[in-house]
Each structure stands twice: as structure tokens, then as C-alpha cells.
Amino acid sequence: MKKQWSHKGIIDKFELCRNVENAGSMKAYMKHHFPFLGIKSPLRKELLREQFKEYALPEVSDVFEEAWKLYELPEREYQYAAITLLEKMKKHFTTEDYPKLLKFIETNSWWDSVDSIAPHLVGHVVKMDRDYGKTVMLDWSRSDNMWTNRSAILHQLKFKKETDSALLFEIILQHVESNEFFIQKAIGWVLREYAKTDPVIVKRFVEKHTLKPLSRREALKHIG
């Protein structure tokens, strides 16, 4: 029988695996934005598998609170663990959870966390009610927070044939003149991904509108 959920189980497992040498190089890779424990991805995933085998998942009503207990810890691996917990529980999310997801997006923000939360968690919720999701994503697109903008751009990254191309292009055009690297990169990335489903419409969009060179190059990378 599994133990009752405890985020401290993750802390205990991770603390035993601290690696100062790894931590330094991992921190440098992330431009020194976050401290690290020094636990590389394969070991971190194995430790989390052990956690989920040993402990039952938290109650649905507690999931965001339990994830936050990890996310607010300084070392980046705990924030990755929090996102993994949210992914485990995402089938229980509702459209009322946008503000909770936004809190994670706008806290300890960097491309690695945002690029997990936006396509996998936010996108999942958007599919529950596309009309309401469109309203929320357009609101996020107008935010003063660049990472929230990036999330709006990327939320349909994995939608393939379910992509609302009109919404995708509308959000992109709101940011097409941005000089922010992470916005330009997001635009190129989401267009490149959608081009795998509909290269014609992506090519037509890129030819019609003036994109920043980085966005354009990424968008057309696999289009003949």
C-alpha cells in the first residue's frame, strides 16, 4: 500500500543526490538564473518514478498547493519536480485553473519551465473549452509579462490538426515586431511545428507578413 503523499519524500531523495560539480555546470547552462542540486535529468526522472511508486498522488483539491511547496524551493530540480506532479494530475484540471497555472508561469520564469507548462498543461485546459480558452490566451498575449506572452504563443504547439490557425496567427501578429529573443524564437518554433501539419498555410502566412529573421528562419526550416 502506498504512503500518503508527501512532497518531503522528493526533498529527501533529491538531497541525498546533491552533486556540487554537476550543479555548477547546470547553473552556468541556465545563465546563472537558478541554483541547482546537480541532479541530471535521467536520475531526476528515476527518483520521481520512485516517489510516485512509493507515495499516492495528492488529493485533487491539494495538487496545486503541493506542487507549489516544491516550486517555491530555490533549486531548479524542485521546480521541475513540481511541473512533473502537475503533469501527473492534469486530467483533473478545469478551466478554473488558468490563474493557478499562470502563477507557475510567472514565477521562477525561464524557457525550460514555461515550455513545459504552456504546451502540456495550458494547452490541455484550452482544449476543454476552445472559446473560453481563446479569450484567456488573447488576454495572456496582451500581458506585460513576456513569459505569459510566450505561453500564449506556444499553447497550441502540440495541437497539430486541432490548431486554431486564426488564433495562432492573431497572437503571433501581436508580437511580430518584438525584439525579444524568446518571443521571436517562440514564433518560429510554433510555426515550424504547425508546418508539419499544414506547410502551405504556414508558408503563405510567412510570405504575407514581415517576421523577424529568427522567426522566419525557424518557421521555414523544414518547408521546401
XYZ file of C-alpha atoms in Angstrom, residues 66-217:
152
model
C 1.502 20.557 -3.079
C 3.220 21.450 -6.348
C 3.823 24.950 -5.058
C 5.642 23.615 -1.991
C 8.239 22.257 -4.391
C 8.143 25.093 -6.908
C 8.968 27.759 -4.355
C 12.178 25.980 -3.303
C 15.290 27.609 -4.777
C 16.905 24.715 -6.622
C 15.679 24.236 -10.152
C 15.220 20.465 -9.870
C 12.438 21.008 -7.345
C 10.658 23.239 -9.819
C 10.963 20.520 -12.465
C 9.515 18.057 -9.938
C 6.570 20.384 -9.304
C 5.810 20.530 -13.024
C 6.024 16.736 -13.247
C 3.491 16.456 -10.421
C 1.149 18.844 -12.236
C 1.500 16.794 -15.415
C 0.592 13.653 -13.461
C -2.599 15.354 -12.266
C -3.588 17.363 -15.328
C -6.585 15.170 -16.159
C -8.244 16.716 -13.114
C -7.661 20.324 -14.200
C -10.549 22.574 -15.179
C -10.897 25.924 -16.907
C -10.940 27.498 -13.456
C -7.268 26.616 -13.104
C -5.853 29.210 -15.519
C -4.888 31.614 -12.694
C -3.100 28.813 -10.849
C -1.157 27.821 -13.948
C -0.341 31.453 -14.611
C 1.191 31.714 -11.135
C 3.647 28.963 -12.057
C 4.387 30.564 -15.435
C 5.148 33.958 -13.916
C 7.239 32.639 -11.011
C 10.827 31.418 -11.424
C 10.295 32.046 -15.123
C 12.647 30.793 -17.783
C 12.260 28.966 -21.069
C 12.543 25.483 -19.561
C 9.630 25.852 -17.149
C 7.409 27.863 -19.487
C 7.976 25.471 -22.383
C 6.740 22.583 -20.232
C 3.749 24.361 -18.721
C 2.383 26.125 -21.808
C 2.023 23.275 -24.351
C 1.392 20.394 -21.944
C -0.709 21.944 -19.180
C -2.217 25.171 -20.525
C -2.874 23.595 -23.913
C -4.650 20.702 -22.198
C -7.003 23.102 -20.404
C -7.640 25.195 -23.526
C -8.944 22.100 -25.315
C -11.679 21.735 -22.676
C -13.413 24.905 -23.859
C -11.915 26.393 -27.001
C -13.973 29.583 -26.951
C -13.108 30.420 -23.366
C -9.532 29.295 -23.944
C -9.262 31.725 -26.846
C -10.411 34.581 -24.612
C -7.863 33.691 -21.951
C -4.986 33.240 -24.411
C -5.687 36.590 -26.068
C -5.655 38.137 -22.607
C -2.334 36.470 -21.843
C -0.993 37.645 -25.180
C -1.641 41.237 -24.128
C 0.083 40.784 -20.755
C 3.051 42.905 -19.757
C 4.832 39.680 -18.788
C 6.941 38.333 -21.638
C 6.746 34.744 -20.388
C 2.959 34.935 -20.320
C 3.092 36.165 -23.918
C 5.337 33.240 -24.827
C 2.879 30.855 -23.187
C 0.035 32.250 -25.289
C 2.116 31.777 -28.438
C 3.094 28.216 -27.555
C -0.100 26.821 -26.047
C -1.105 25.187 -29.366
C 2.374 23.770 -30.040
C 1.161 20.149 -29.911
C -2.308 20.650 -31.360
C -1.496 19.540 -34.919
C -4.817 19.243 -36.837
C -6.693 20.719 -33.881
C -4.793 24.010 -34.214
C -6.933 27.129 -34.424
C -4.792 28.754 -37.093
C -6.697 32.039 -36.950
C -5.962 32.338 -33.229
C -2.363 31.236 -33.707
C -1.753 33.885 -36.353
C -3.615 36.575 -34.417
C -1.415 36.054 -31.363
C 1.753 35.922 -33.452
C 0.886 39.188 -35.202
C 0.530 40.887 -31.828
C 4.221 40.138 -31.222
C 5.674 40.045 -34.706
C 7.703 43.221 -34.159
C 9.094 42.185 -30.779
C 12.851 42.374 -30.377
C 12.740 39.881 -27.507
C 14.700 36.741 -28.395
C 12.351 34.390 -26.527
C 9.326 35.790 -28.357
C 10.967 35.592 -31.777
C 12.090 32.043 -31.040
C 8.602 31.019 -29.862
C 7.018 32.383 -33.029
C 9.446 30.475 -35.210
C 9.082 27.306 -33.174
C 5.278 27.180 -33.172
C 5.142 27.917 -36.900
C 7.770 25.267 -37.642
C 5.778 22.739 -35.622
C 2.478 23.645 -37.284
C 4.149 23.415 -40.686
C 4.454 19.667 -40.091
C 0.645 19.593 -40.260
C -0.062 22.345 -42.793
C 3.054 23.635 -44.568
C 1.029 25.528 -47.170
C -0.784 27.792 -44.723
C 2.413 28.446 -42.755
C 4.373 29.343 -45.865
C 1.553 31.615 -47.041
C 1.488 33.348 -43.638
C 5.253 33.870 -43.587
C 5.257 35.247 -47.133
C 2.389 37.643 -46.385
C 3.798 39.082 -43.143
C 7.171 40.512 -42.207
C 8.648 38.351 -39.487
C 11.895 38.923 -37.651
C 14.725 36.986 -39.362
C 14.990 34.479 -36.484
C 11.255 33.745 -36.558
C 11.171 33.452 -40.326
C 14.200 31.181 -40.461
